[in-house]
CSV table of C-alpha atoms in Angstrom, one decimal:
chain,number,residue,atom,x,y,z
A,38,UNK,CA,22.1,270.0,207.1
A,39,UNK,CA,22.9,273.8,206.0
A,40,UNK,CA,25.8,272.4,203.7
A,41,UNK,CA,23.2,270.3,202.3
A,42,UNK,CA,20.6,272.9,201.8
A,43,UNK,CA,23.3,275.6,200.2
A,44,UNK,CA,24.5,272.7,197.6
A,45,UNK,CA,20.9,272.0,196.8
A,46,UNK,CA,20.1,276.0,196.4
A,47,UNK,CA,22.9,276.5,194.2
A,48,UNK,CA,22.2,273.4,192.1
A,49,UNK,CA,18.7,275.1,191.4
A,50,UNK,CA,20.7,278.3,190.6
A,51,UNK,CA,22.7,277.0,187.7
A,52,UNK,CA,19.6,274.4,186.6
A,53,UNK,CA,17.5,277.7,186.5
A,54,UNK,CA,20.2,279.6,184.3
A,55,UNK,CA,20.5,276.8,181.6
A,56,UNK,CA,16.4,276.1,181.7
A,57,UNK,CA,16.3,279.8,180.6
A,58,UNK,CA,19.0,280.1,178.8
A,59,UNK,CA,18.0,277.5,176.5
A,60,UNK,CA,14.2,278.4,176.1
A,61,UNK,CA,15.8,282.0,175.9
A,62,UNK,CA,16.7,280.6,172.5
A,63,UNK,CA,13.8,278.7,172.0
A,64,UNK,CA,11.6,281.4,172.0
A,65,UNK,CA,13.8,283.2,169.6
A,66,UNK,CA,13.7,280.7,167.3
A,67,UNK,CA,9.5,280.5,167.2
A,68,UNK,CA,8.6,281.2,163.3
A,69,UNK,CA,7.7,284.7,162.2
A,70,UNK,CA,8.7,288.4,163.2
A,71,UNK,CA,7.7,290.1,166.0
A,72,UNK,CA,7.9,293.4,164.7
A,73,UNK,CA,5.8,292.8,161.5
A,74,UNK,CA,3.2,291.2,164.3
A,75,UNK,CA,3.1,294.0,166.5
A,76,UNK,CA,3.5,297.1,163.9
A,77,UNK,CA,1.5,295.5,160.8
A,78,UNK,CA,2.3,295.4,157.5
A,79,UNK,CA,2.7,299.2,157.2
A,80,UNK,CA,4.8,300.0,159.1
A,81,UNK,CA,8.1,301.7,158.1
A,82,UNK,CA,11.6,301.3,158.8
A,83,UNK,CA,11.9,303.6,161.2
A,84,UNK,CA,9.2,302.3,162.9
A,85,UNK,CA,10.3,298.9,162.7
A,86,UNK,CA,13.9,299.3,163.8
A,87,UNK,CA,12.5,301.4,166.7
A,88,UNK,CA,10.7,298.9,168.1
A,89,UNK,CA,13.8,296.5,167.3
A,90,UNK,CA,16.0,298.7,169.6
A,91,UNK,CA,13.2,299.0,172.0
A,92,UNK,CA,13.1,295.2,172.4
A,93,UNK,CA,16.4,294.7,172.2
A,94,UNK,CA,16.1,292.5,169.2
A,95,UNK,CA,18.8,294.6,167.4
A,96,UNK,CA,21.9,293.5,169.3
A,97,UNK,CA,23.7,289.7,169.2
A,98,UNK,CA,21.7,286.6,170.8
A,99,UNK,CA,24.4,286.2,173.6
A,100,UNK,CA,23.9,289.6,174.2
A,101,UNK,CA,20.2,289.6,174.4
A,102,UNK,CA,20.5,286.6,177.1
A,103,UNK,CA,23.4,288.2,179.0
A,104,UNK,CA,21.2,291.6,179.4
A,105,UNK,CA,17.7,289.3,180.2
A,106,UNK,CA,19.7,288.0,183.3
A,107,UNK,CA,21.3,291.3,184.8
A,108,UNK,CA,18.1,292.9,184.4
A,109,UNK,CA,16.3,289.9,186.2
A,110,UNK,CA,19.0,290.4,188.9
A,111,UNK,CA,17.9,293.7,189.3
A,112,UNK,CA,13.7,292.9,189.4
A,113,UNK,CA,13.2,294.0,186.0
A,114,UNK,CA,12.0,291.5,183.5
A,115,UNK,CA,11.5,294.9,180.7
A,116,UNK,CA,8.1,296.4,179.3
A,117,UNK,CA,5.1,294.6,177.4
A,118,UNK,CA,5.3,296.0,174.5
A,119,UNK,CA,1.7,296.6,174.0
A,120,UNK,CA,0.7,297.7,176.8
A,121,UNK,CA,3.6,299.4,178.2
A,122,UNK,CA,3.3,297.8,181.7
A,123,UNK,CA,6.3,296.5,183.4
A,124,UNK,CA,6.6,293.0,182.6
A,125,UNK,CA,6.5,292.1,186.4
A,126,UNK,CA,3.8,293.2,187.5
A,127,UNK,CA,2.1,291.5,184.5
A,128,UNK,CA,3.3,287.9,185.4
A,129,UNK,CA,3.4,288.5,189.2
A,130,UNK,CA,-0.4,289.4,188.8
A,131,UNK,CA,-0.9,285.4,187.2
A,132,UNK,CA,1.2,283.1,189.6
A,133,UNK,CA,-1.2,283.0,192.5
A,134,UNK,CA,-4.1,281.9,190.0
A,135,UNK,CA,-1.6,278.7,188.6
A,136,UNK,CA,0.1,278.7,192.2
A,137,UNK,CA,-3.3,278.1,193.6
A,138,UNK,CA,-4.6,275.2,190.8
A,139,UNK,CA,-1.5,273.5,191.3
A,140,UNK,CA,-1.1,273.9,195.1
A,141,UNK,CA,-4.9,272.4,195.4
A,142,UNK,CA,-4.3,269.7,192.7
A,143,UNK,CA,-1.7,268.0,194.2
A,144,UNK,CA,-2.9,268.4,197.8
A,145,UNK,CA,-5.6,266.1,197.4
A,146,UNK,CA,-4.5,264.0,195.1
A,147,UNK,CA,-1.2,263.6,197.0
A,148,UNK,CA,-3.7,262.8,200.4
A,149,UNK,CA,-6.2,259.9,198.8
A,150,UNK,CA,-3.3,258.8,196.7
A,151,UNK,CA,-1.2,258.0,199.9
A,152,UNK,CA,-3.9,256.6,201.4
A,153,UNK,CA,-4.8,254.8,199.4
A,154,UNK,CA,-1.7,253.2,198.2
A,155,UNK,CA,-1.2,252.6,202.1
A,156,UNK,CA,-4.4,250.4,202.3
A,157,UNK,CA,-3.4,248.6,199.2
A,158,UNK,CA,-0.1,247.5,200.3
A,159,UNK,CA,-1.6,246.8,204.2
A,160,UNK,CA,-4.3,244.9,202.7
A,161,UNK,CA,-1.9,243.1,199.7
A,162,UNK,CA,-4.0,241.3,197.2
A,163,UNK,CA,-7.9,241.4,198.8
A,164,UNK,CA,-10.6,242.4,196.5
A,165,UNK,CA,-10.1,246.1,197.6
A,166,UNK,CA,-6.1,246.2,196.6
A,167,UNK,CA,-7.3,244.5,193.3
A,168,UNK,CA,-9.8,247.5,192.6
A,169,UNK,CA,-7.7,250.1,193.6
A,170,UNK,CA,-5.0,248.3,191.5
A,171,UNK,CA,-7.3,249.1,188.5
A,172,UNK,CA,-9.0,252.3,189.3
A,173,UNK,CA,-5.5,253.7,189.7
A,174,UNK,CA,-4.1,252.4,186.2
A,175,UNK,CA,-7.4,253.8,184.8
A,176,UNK,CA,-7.0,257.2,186.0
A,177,UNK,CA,-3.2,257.3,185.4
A,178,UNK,CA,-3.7,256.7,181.3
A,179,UNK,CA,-6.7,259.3,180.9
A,180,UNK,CA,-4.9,262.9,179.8
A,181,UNK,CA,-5.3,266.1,181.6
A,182,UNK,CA,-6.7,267.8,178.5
A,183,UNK,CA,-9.4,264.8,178.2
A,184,UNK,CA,-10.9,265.0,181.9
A,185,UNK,CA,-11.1,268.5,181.7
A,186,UNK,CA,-13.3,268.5,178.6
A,187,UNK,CA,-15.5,265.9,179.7
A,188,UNK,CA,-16.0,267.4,183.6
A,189,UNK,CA,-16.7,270.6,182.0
A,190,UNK,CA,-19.5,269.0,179.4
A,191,UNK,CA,-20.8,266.9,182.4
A,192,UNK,CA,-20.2,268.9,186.0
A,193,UNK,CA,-21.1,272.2,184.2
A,194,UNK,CA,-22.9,272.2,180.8
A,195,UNK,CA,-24.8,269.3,181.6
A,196,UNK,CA,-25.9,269.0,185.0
A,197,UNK,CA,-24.7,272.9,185.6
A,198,UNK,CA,-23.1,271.7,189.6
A,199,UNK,CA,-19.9,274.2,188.7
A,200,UNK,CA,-19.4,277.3,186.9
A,201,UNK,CA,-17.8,276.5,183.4
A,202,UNK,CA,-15.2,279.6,182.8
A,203,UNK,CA,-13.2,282.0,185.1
A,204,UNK,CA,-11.4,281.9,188.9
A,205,UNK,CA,-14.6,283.4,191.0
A,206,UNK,CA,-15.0,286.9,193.0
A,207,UNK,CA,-11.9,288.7,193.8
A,208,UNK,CA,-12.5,288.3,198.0
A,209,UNK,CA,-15.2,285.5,197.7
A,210,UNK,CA,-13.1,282.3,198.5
A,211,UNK,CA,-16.4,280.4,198.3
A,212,UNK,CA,-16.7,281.2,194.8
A,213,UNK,CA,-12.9,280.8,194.3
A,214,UNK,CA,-13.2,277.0,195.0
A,215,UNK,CA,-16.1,276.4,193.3
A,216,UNK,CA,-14.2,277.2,190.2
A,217,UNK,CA,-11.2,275.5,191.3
A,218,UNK,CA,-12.8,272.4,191.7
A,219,UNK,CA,-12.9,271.4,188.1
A,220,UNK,CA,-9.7,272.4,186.7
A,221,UNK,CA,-8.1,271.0,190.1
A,222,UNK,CA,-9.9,267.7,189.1
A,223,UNK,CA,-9.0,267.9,185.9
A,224,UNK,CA,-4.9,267.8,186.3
A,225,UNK,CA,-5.2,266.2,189.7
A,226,UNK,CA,-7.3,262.8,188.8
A,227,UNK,CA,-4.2,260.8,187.0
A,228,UNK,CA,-1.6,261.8,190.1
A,229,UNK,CA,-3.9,259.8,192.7
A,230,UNK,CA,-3.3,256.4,190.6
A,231,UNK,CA,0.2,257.8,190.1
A,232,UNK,CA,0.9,258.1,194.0
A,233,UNK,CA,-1.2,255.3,195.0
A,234,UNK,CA,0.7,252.8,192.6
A,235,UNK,CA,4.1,254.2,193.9
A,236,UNK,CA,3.0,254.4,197.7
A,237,UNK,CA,2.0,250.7,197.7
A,238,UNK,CA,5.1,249.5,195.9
A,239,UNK,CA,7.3,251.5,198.3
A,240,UNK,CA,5.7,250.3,201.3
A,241,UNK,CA,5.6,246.9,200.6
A,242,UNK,CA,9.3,246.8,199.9
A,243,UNK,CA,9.8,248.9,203.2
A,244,UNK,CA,7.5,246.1,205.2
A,245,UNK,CA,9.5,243.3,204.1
A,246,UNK,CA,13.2,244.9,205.8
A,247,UNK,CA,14.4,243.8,208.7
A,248,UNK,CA,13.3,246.6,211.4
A,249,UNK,CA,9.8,246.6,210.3
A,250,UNK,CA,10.3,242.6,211.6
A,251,UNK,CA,11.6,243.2,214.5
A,252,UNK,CA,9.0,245.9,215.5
A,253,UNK,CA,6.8,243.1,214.8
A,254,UNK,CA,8.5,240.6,217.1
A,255,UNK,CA,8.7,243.4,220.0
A,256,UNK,CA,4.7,243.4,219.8
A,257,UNK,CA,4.2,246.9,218.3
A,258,UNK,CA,0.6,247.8,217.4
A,259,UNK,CA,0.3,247.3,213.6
A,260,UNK,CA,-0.8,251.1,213.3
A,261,UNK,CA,1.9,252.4,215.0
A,262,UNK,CA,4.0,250.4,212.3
A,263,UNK,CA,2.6,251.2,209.6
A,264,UNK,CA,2.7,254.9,210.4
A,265,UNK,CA,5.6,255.8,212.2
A,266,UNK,CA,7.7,253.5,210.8
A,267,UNK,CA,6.8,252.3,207.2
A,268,UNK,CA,5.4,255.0,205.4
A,269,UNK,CA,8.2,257.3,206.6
A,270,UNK,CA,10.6,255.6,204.5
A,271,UNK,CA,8.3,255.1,202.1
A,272,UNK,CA,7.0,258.2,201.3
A,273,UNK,CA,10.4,259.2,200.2
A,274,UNK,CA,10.0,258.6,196.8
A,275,UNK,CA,6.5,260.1,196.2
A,276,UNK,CA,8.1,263.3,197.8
A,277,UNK,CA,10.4,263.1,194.8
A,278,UNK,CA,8.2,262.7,192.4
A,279,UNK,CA,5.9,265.2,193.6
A,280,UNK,CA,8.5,267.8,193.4
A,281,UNK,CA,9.4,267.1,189.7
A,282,UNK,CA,5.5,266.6,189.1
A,283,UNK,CA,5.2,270.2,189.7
A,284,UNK,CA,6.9,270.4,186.1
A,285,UNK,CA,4.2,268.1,184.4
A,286,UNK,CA,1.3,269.7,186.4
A,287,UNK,CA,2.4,273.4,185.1
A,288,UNK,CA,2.1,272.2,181.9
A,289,UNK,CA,-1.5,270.2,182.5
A,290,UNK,CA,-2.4,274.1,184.0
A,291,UNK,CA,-1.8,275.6,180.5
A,292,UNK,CA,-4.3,273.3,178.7
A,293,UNK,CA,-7.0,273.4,182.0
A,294,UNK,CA,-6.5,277.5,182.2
A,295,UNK,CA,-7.5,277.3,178.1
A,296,UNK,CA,-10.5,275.2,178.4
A,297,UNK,CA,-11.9,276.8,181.7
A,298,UNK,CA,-11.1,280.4,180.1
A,299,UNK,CA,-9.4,280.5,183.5
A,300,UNK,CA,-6.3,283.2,184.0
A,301,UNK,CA,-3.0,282.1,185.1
A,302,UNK,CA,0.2,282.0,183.7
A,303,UNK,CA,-0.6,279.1,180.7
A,304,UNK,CA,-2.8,281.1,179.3
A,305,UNK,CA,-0.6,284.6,179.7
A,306,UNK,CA,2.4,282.3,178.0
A,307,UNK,CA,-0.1,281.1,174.9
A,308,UNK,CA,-1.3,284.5,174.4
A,309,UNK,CA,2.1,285.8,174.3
A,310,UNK,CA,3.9,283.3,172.2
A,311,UNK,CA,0.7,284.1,169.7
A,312,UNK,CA,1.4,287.2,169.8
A,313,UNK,CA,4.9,287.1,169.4
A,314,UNK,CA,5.1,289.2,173.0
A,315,UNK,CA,9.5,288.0,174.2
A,316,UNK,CA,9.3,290.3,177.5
A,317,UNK,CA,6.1,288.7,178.9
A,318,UNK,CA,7.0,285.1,177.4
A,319,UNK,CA,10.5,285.8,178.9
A,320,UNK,CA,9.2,286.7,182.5
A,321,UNK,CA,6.3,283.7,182.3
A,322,UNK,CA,8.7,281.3,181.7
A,323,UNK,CA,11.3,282.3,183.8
A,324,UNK,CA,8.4,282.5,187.1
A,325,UNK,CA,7.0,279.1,185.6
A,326,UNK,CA,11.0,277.8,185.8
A,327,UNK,CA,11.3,278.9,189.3
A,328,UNK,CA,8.1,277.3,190.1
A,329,UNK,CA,9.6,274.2,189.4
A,330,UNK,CA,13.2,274.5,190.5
A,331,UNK,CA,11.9,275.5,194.2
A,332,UNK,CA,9.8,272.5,193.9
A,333,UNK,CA,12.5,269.8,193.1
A,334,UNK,CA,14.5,271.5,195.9
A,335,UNK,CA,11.9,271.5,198.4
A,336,UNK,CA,11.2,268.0,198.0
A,337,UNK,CA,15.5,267.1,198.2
A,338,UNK,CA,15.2,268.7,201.6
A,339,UNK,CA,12.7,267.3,202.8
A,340,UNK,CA,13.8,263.3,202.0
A,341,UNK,CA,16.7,265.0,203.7
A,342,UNK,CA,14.9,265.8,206.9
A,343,UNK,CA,13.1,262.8,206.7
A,344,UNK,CA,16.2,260.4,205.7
A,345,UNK,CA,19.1,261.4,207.5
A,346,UNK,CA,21.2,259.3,205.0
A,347,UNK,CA,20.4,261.6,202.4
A,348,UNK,CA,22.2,264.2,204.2
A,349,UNK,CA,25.1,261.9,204.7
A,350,UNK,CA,25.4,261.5,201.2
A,351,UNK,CA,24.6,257.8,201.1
C-alpha cells in the first residue's frame, strides 16, 4: 500500500509541474502589457524597465518558469505588485473561502446523489426510478452559472430567504452557511443527477455478479447486501469522478464567487488576470492546481483501500 501511495504522490508531483508549467505560459501569453497596465501611459523607461526587473519580466521565459519553481520550493510565490504584500499570504488568505464552497458542494450532493442512485438501481424501473431517472438528467444539463443567477433572483431578491452577496461574519458560522447555501446549491445541483445516474448504473452492474448471487442464495438480508457488499464496489467509480470533479467544481466556484460578490480564489484569479497581476495569478493558480491534484490522488487511494485490486495493479 505505501508503494502505491509514493507512485501516486509522485505522479501528482510531475502532473503538478506540467499544469503550471504550461498555464506559466499561458498567462504570459494573455494580450496586453503588464507594465503599461500597472504604471499608465506616463510612465517612463526607467520606470517601466524597473518594474520589468522587479517582476522578472526582463529575463528569458524558461528562465522566468525555472525561478517561479525554486522560489515555490522555498514558500515564496514573490510580491503583488500593487500592494506590496507577499503573494502568499494573499492567496492563502482565499482558499478556505473556495475550500469551503467546494468541500460543502460536493458533500451533499455526493450524499443524496448516492442515495439516490442506490434506490434507483434497488428499486429498477418503478415509478420512483423513472422520476429520479428524469429529475437527475434535468439537473445534470442546467449550468452552474444559470442556477446561480436564478437562486439568487428567487432565494434572495425575490423572496429575500438568503443574503445575496458576501461569505457572512468572520466567527459567526451561522451566518457563514447562510451564505453558503446558495452558491453551494448553485455548483452542487447538476453533481446529484451526475452521481445518482452513475451510482445506479454501477450498482446494477455490481448486483448482477456472481457473489452478490450467492449472498443471495446463503439468505443474507437484502440491506446487508446492498450495503456492505454492492455499493462498496460500486462506489468506486463515483470516488473517481468526484476526485477529478474537484477540477470542474473550481471552475463552477469562479463564476458563483462573481455573481454572489463572494471572495475566494475565482474571483482573486479574475481580478488579477484583469489586472494583468502574474505573481498573484501565478500563486492562485498554482494553490487552485494543487487543489485538484490532491483531489485526484485522494480519490486513487481510496478505490485503493477500498479495492484491493487496485493496489495489486489489476
Amino acid at each position: 500500500m505505501l508503494s502505491f501511495i509514493f507512485k501516486r504522490i509522485g505522479l501528482a508531483a510531475v502532473i503538478t509541474v506540467l499544469a503550471v508549467s504550461s498555464l506559466f505560459l499561458i498567462v504570459h501569453m494573455i494580450p496586453g502589457d503588464p507594465v503599461s497596465t500597472m504604471l499608465g501611459p506616463r510612465a517612463t523607461p526607467e520606470m517601466r524597465a524597473a518594474l520589468e526587473a522587479r517582476m522578472g519580466l526582463d529575463r528569458p521565459l524558461i528562465v522566468q518558469i525555472g525561478l517561479f519553481f525554486a522560489n515555490m520550493l522555498r514558500g515564496d510565490l514573490g510580491m503583488d505588485v500593487f500592494s506590496n504584500r507577499p503573494v502568499t499570504d494573499i492567496v492563502l488568505n482565499q482558499v478556505p473561502y473556495t475550500l469551503v464552497l467546494i468541500l460543502f458542494s460536493i458533500t451533499w450532493s455526493a450524499v443524496l446523489g448516492v442515495a439516490l442512485g442506490c434506490y434507483s438501481a434497488v428499486n429498477r424501473n418503478s415509478l420512483g426510478d423513472r422520476l429520479t431517472g428524469i429529475l437527475s438528467v434535468s439537473v445534470i444539463a442546467v449550468p452552474a452559472f444559470v442556477v446561480a443567477l436564478y437562486s439568487l433572483l428567487i432565494f434572495a431578491v425575490k423572496l429575500q430567504w438568503f443574503p445575496a452577496i458576501g461569505a457572512g461574519d468572520a466567527g459567526d458560522w451561522g451566518d457563514q452557511l447562510h451564505h453558503l447555501l446558495l452558491p453551494s446549491l448553485a455548483i452542487g445541483l447538476s453533481w446529484v443527477g451526475y452521481i445518482a445516474r452513475l451510482v445506479r448504473a454501477s450498482m446494477l452492474e455490481v448486483m448482477g455478479e456472481g457473489h452478490i448471487r450467492t449472498a443471495r442464495a446463503f439468505g443474507l438480508p437484502e440491506r446487508r447486501i446492498v450495503f456492505g457488499y454492492a455499493l462498496r464496489l460500486a462506489i468506486l467509480p463515483t470516488v473517481t469522478v468526484i476526485g477529478v470533479g474537484m477540477g470542474f467544481l473550481l471552475s463552477a466556484a469562479v463564476f458563483t464567487e462573481i455573481v454572489f460578490s463572494r471572495p475566494g480564489l475565482g474571483k482573486l484569479v479574475i481580478d488579477s488576470i484583469t489586472t494583468r497581476n502574474y505573481p498573484v495569478v501565478m500563486g492562485s493558480v498554482l494553490f487552485s492546481t494543487l487543489i485538484f491534484v490532491a483531489s485526484t490522488t485522494l480519490a486513487d487511494i481510496v478505490n485503493a483501500i477500498l479495492d484491493p485490486r487496485i493496489r495489486a495493479g489489476k
